[in-house]
Structure formats: structure tokens, C-alpha cells
Coordinates of C-alpha atoms in Angstrom, one line a residue:
S120 CA 111.7 98.8 152.5
A121 CA 111.3 98.8 148.7
D122 CA 110.7 102.4 148.0
D123 CA 113.3 103.7 149.9
N124 CA 115.4 103.8 147.4
A125 CA 118.3 101.2 149.4
F126 CA 119.9 98.4 147.7
P127 CA 119.9 95.5 150.5
I128 CA 121.9 92.9 150.9
D129 CA 121.3 89.7 152.7
V130 CA 124.4 88.3 154.5
G131 CA 124.4 85.2 157.0
V132 CA 125.1 85.1 160.3
E133 CA 128.6 82.6 161.0
K134 CA 128.7 83.3 165.2
T135 CA 127.5 85.3 167.9
V136 CA 129.4 86.3 170.8
F137 CA 127.5 87.6 173.9
H138 CA 129.3 89.6 176.4
P139 CA 130.4 87.1 178.8
D140 CA 129.0 88.6 182.2
Y141 CA 125.5 89.6 180.0
N142 CA 122.5 89.9 182.5
N143 CA 119.2 89.1 181.2
L144 CA 117.1 90.6 183.9
L145 CA 119.3 93.4 184.8
K146 CA 119.8 94.5 181.2
T147 CA 123.6 95.0 182.1
N148 CA 126.7 94.3 179.4
D149 CA 123.8 94.3 176.7
I150 CA 126.6 94.1 173.9
G151 CA 128.0 91.5 171.9
L152 CA 129.9 90.6 168.0
V153 CA 128.4 89.3 165.2
K154 CA 130.9 87.2 162.8
L155 CA 129.3 87.0 159.1
D156 CA 129.1 84.3 156.8
R157 CA 131.2 86.1 154.2
K158 CA 133.3 89.2 153.6
V159 CA 131.3 92.1 152.7
E160 CA 132.4 95.0 150.2
F161 CA 132.4 98.5 151.3
T162 CA 130.9 101.2 149.6
D163 CA 130.0 104.7 150.3
L164 CA 126.6 103.6 151.5
L165 CA 128.0 100.7 153.4
K166 CA 131.0 101.0 155.5
P167 CA 132.1 99.6 158.9
I168 CA 131.8 101.0 162.1
C169 CA 135.2 100.7 163.8
L170 CA 136.0 100.7 167.6
P171 CA 138.1 103.6 169.3
S172 CA 141.7 104.1 168.9
P173 CA 143.6 103.5 172.1
E174 CA 143.9 106.9 172.5
F175 CA 140.6 107.4 172.6
R176 CA 139.4 104.2 174.7
N177 CA 138.7 105.6 177.7
N178 CA 137.0 108.4 176.4
M179 CA 133.2 109.1 177.2
F180 CA 132.5 111.2 174.1
V181 CA 130.4 113.6 176.0
N182 CA 128.0 115.9 173.9
A183 CA 129.4 114.0 171.0
P184 CA 126.4 113.4 168.5
A185 CA 125.1 110.2 167.6
V186 CA 122.3 107.9 166.0
V187 CA 120.8 105.1 167.3
A188 CA 119.0 103.0 164.8
G189 CA 116.7 99.9 164.4
W190 CA 113.7 97.9 163.0
G191 CA 111.7 97.9 166.4
V192 CA 108.2 98.5 167.4
D193 CA 107.2 101.9 167.8
E194 CA 104.8 104.0 169.8
N195 CA 101.8 102.1 167.8
K196 CA 103.0 98.9 169.1
T197 CA 103.8 98.3 165.1
A198 CA 107.1 96.7 163.8
S199 CA 108.8 98.9 161.1
S200 CA 109.4 97.9 157.7
R201 CA 112.3 100.2 156.9
L202 CA 115.3 100.8 159.2
L203 CA 114.4 103.7 161.6
E204 CA 116.9 106.5 162.9
A205 CA 117.2 109.1 166.1
E206 CA 120.0 111.4 166.1
L207 CA 120.9 112.1 170.2
Q208 CA 123.6 113.4 171.9
V209 CA 126.0 111.4 174.4
T210 CA 125.4 113.0 178.0
D211 CA 127.5 112.3 181.0
L212 CA 126.8 109.3 183.9
D213 CA 125.2 112.0 186.2
E214 CA 122.8 113.1 184.0
C215 CA 122.0 109.5 182.5
R216 CA 121.0 108.5 186.1
R217 CA 118.6 111.4 186.8
N218 CA 116.9 110.4 183.3
L219 CA 117.0 107.2 184.0
T220 CA 117.2 106.0 187.3
S221 CA 112.8 105.7 187.8
V222 CA 112.8 103.3 184.5
F223 CA 115.7 101.2 184.9
S224 CA 116.0 101.4 189.1
Q225 CA 117.9 98.0 188.7
V226 CA 120.8 98.8 186.2
A227 CA 124.4 99.9 187.2
I228 CA 124.5 103.4 185.4
D229 CA 128.5 103.5 185.8
K230 CA 131.9 103.6 183.4
R231 CA 130.9 100.6 181.2
V232 CA 127.2 102.4 180.2
V233 CA 126.6 104.9 177.3
C234 CA 124.1 107.5 177.5
A235 CA 122.7 109.0 174.7
Y236 CA 119.4 111.9 175.0
A237 CA 117.3 113.8 172.7
P238 CA 113.9 115.5 174.1
G239 CA 111.2 113.7 172.0
K240 CA 113.5 111.0 170.5
D241 CA 114.7 107.0 171.4
S242 CA 115.0 104.0 170.1
C243 CA 112.0 101.4 169.7
Q244 CA 111.2 98.4 172.0
G245 CA 112.8 95.9 170.9
D246 CA 115.6 98.0 169.4
S247 CA 118.0 96.6 172.8
G248 CA 121.6 95.8 171.6
G249 CA 121.4 97.5 168.5
P250 CA 123.8 100.3 167.4
L251 CA 124.7 103.7 169.0
M252 CA 126.8 105.5 166.3

């Protein structure tokens, strides 16, 4: 938004790549890659999010802090004009299953899933597939 002292830049998307096993009905493998149409200069405010190095690839990061962000629709069904974020904590798969099975009964919650939770906090509707950092 114009009143948050941000300096946005507009960058186009050259290509999107969806996970080959993405299932829209079950919402499994809800991840993809975006190739920008030009290089972006990194600054103190604009940084890449890197994939884990090989020694951390099997780490589930349980209890690690995480942030979810997006411009989705809030509880009043209003689209946000500014980027929203919520601070969460990565949880183990057993806790994830306990908390989400009633909501996502058709979704397989297994080692492919990363769950993060904080009481009273959530991402917004429309933020599915957005970043968990």
C-alpha cells in the first residue's frame, strides 16, 4: 500500500512450473516455481529465500519459527491492500494431523507436508501456495 513506506517494484513472470503431482481436489503437492522475466537486485529489504543445503534437506525444522505471508481475503472477506504476515511455529506431523484432519480429511499429512501453527493466527483464504518462511 502507498502508506507503508515500502518501495515496491513490478517484475513480470516469464514462466511458472507447477509440481507434476499437484492435485487440485486434494490440495497435495501445492508448490511451484516462478521464473521472473528479469534479474532483480537484492538489497537489505529484498532478499532471496534459499532452499536448504543438503545436510538440512531431511530436517523437519520442528519448533522453528516461521512466517506466512500473503494478500488473501481476511475474516471479513475483504482483500488486503497490503502484505499481511503471521508468525507461526513449525509443528511435528502428529500435532499437524490432530489439528487438521477434521478440516482436511482428504489430504495426506505425511513427510511431504510442513505444518506451522500459532493460536489465533492463520494465513488468509486465497493464500494457498504462498510462502512459509
